[in-house]
PDB file of C-alpha atoms in Angstrom:
ATOM      1  CA  PRO A 253       0.000   0.000   0.000  1.00  0.00           C
ATOM      2  CA  GLN A 254       0.994   3.616  -0.458  1.00  0.00           C
ATOM      3  CA  TRP A 255       1.336   4.192   3.284  1.00  0.00           C
ATOM      4  CA  VAL A 256       4.090   1.580   3.589  1.00  0.00           C
ATOM      5  CA  ASN A 257       7.652   2.692   2.995  1.00  0.00           C
ATOM      6  CA  MET A 258       9.325  -0.573   1.961  1.00  0.00           C
ATOM      7  CA  THR A 259      12.801   0.993   2.067  1.00  0.00           C
ATOM      8  CA  ASP A 260      12.289   1.918   5.721  1.00  0.00           C
ATOM      9  CA  GLN A 261      10.778  -1.511   6.425  1.00  0.00           C
ATOM     10  CA  ALA A 262      13.780  -3.268   4.869  1.00  0.00           C
ATOM     11  CA  GLU A 263      16.152  -1.088   6.915  1.00  0.00           C
ATOM     12  CA  LEU A 264      14.219  -1.832  10.116  1.00  0.00           C
ATOM     13  CA  ASN A 265      14.355  -5.573   9.361  1.00  0.00           C
ATOM     14  CA  MET A 266      18.105  -5.339   8.815  1.00  0.00           C
ATOM     15  CA  ILE A 267      18.573  -3.544  12.152  1.00  0.00           C
ATOM     16  CA  ILE A 268      16.494  -6.177  13.968  1.00  0.00           C
ATOM     17  CA  ARG A 269      18.566  -8.986  12.417  1.00  0.00           C
ATOM     18  CA  LYS A 270      21.816  -7.212  13.360  1.00  0.00           C
ATOM     19  CA  VAL A 271      20.792  -6.550  16.972  1.00  0.00           C
ATOM     20  CA  GLY A 272      19.499 -10.106  17.350  1.00  0.00           C
ATOM     21  CA  PHE A 273      22.835 -11.448  16.146  1.00  0.00           C
ATOM     22  CA  GLU A 274      24.843  -9.092  18.370  1.00  0.00           C
ATOM     23  CA  GLU A 275      22.741  -9.922  21.434  1.00  0.00           C
ATOM     24  CA  ASN A 276      22.630 -13.647  20.611  1.00  0.00           C
ATOM     25  CA  VAL A 277      18.842 -13.828  20.676  1.00  0.00           C
ATOM     26  CA  LEU A 278      16.473 -15.735  18.458  1.00  0.00           C
ATOM     27  CA  VAL A 279      15.026 -13.606  15.671  1.00  0.00           C
ATOM     28  CA  ILE A 280      12.235 -15.002  13.536  1.00  0.00           C
ATOM     29  CA  ASP A 281      12.735 -13.316  10.186  1.00  0.00           C
ATOM     30  CA  LEU A 282       9.284 -13.563   8.639  1.00  0.00           C
ATOM     31  CA  SER A 283      10.253 -11.342   5.729  1.00  0.00           C
ATOM     32  CA  SER A 284      13.061 -13.647   4.610  1.00  0.00           C
ATOM     33  CA  ASP A 285      11.199 -16.848   5.487  1.00  0.00           C
ATOM     34  CA  MET A 286       8.117 -15.864   3.490  1.00  0.00           C
ATOM     35  CA  ASN A 287      10.305 -15.271   0.432  1.00  0.00           C
ATOM     36  CA  LEU A 288      11.279 -18.958   0.571  1.00  0.00           C
ATOM     37  CA  ILE A 289       7.672 -20.054  -0.043  1.00  0.00           C
ATOM     38  CA  ASN A 290       7.291 -21.204  -3.656  1.00  0.00           C
ATOM     39  CA  ASN A 291       4.280 -19.139  -4.646  1.00  0.00           C
ATOM     40  CA  TYR A 292       4.836 -16.097  -2.397  1.00  0.00           C
ATOM     41  CA  LYS A 293       6.716 -13.828  -4.806  1.00  0.00           C
ATOM     42  CA  LYS A 294       4.389 -14.688  -7.667  1.00  0.00           C
ATOM     43  CA  ASN A 295       1.142 -14.127  -5.699  1.00  0.00           C
ATOM     44  CA  PRO A 296       1.883 -12.073  -2.566  1.00  0.00           C
ATOM     45  CA  LYS A 297      -1.775 -11.032  -2.242  1.00  0.00           C
ATOM     46  CA  ASP A 298      -2.602 -14.645  -1.387  1.00  0.00           C
ATOM     47  CA  TYR A 299      -0.566 -14.116   1.781  1.00  0.00           C
ATOM     48  CA  LEU A 300      -0.773 -10.358   2.483  1.00  0.00           C
ATOM     49  CA  TYR A 301      -4.102  -8.718   1.802  1.00  0.00           C
ATOM     50  CA  ASP A 302      -2.799  -5.148   1.794  1.00  0.00           C
ATOM     51  CA  GLY A 303       0.904  -5.717   1.315  1.00  0.00           C
ATOM     52  CA  ILE A 304       1.698  -5.904   5.016  1.00  0.00           C
ATOM     53  CA  HIS A 305      -1.089  -7.663   6.975  1.00  0.00           C
ATOM     54  CA  VAL A 306      -1.504 -11.412   6.548  1.00  0.00           C
ATOM     55  CA  THR A 307      -4.467 -13.255   5.106  1.00  0.00           C
ATOM     56  CA  ASP A 308      -5.656 -16.586   6.526  1.00  0.00           C
ATOM     57  CA  LYS A 309      -3.201 -18.343   4.211  1.00  0.00           C
ATOM     58  CA  GLY A 310      -0.442 -16.007   5.372  1.00  0.00           C
ATOM     59  CA  SER A 311      -1.323 -16.721   9.008  1.00  0.00           C
ATOM     60  CA  LEU A 312      -0.906 -20.440   8.366  1.00  0.00           C
ATOM     61  CA  GLU A 313       2.518 -19.837   6.851  1.00  0.00           C
ATOM     62  CA  TYR A 314       3.514 -17.652   9.817  1.00  0.00           C
ATOM     63  CA  ALA A 315       2.373 -20.408  12.195  1.00  0.00           C
ATOM     64  CA  ASN A 316       4.465 -22.973  10.282  1.00  0.00           C
ATOM     65  CA  ILE A 317       7.505 -20.694  10.420  1.00  0.00           C
ATOM     66  CA  PHE A 318       7.061 -20.154  14.177  1.00  0.00           C
ATOM     67  CA  TYR A 319       6.607 -23.877  14.768  1.00  0.00           C
ATOM     68  CA  LYS A 320       9.699 -24.867  12.774  1.00  0.00           C
ATOM     69  CA  THR A 321      11.860 -22.142  14.296  1.00  0.00           C
ATOM     70  CA  PHE A 322      10.807 -22.771  17.903  1.00  0.00           C
ATOM     71  CA  SER A 323      11.104 -26.548  17.470  1.00  0.00           C
ATOM     72  CA  LYS A 324      14.711 -26.227  16.266  1.00  0.00           C
ATOM     73  CA  PHE A 325      15.493 -23.724  19.028  1.00  0.00           C
ATOM     74  CA  LEU A 326      14.007 -25.926  21.759  1.00  0.00           C
ATOM     75  CA  GLU A 327      15.780 -29.029  20.465  1.00  0.00           C
ATOM     76  CA  LYS A 328      19.074 -27.184  20.502  1.00  0.00           C
ATOM     77  CA  SER A 329      18.390 -25.711  23.958  1.00  0.00           C
ATOM     78  CA  ALA A 330      17.469 -29.126  25.385  1.00  0.00           C
ATOM     79  CA  GLY A 331      20.865 -30.492  24.384  1.00  0.00           C
ATOM     80  CA  GLU A 332      22.812 -27.692  26.067  1.00  0.00           C
ATOM     81  CA  LYS A 333      23.983 -27.867  29.653  1.00  0.00           C
ATOM     82  CA  PRO A 334      22.861 -25.062  31.981  1.00  0.00           C
TER      83      PRO A 334
END
């Protein structure tokens, strides 16, 4: 949509990734992860109804991303000693 400044959004995403890395915290990068979905770039409106807010289909993809990311994180954390 016209009210979204994608350049600013991309810069904000980059800052979040950088700070997450520097602080050693888990960052779920939905922007990058969504771009890995086969049909996302071809039909983004299937996933984002206004270019930024998710549709039902987009919500399912977000849930899958969260599940996969947290599962990997918890598996890794379970194997570490306190």
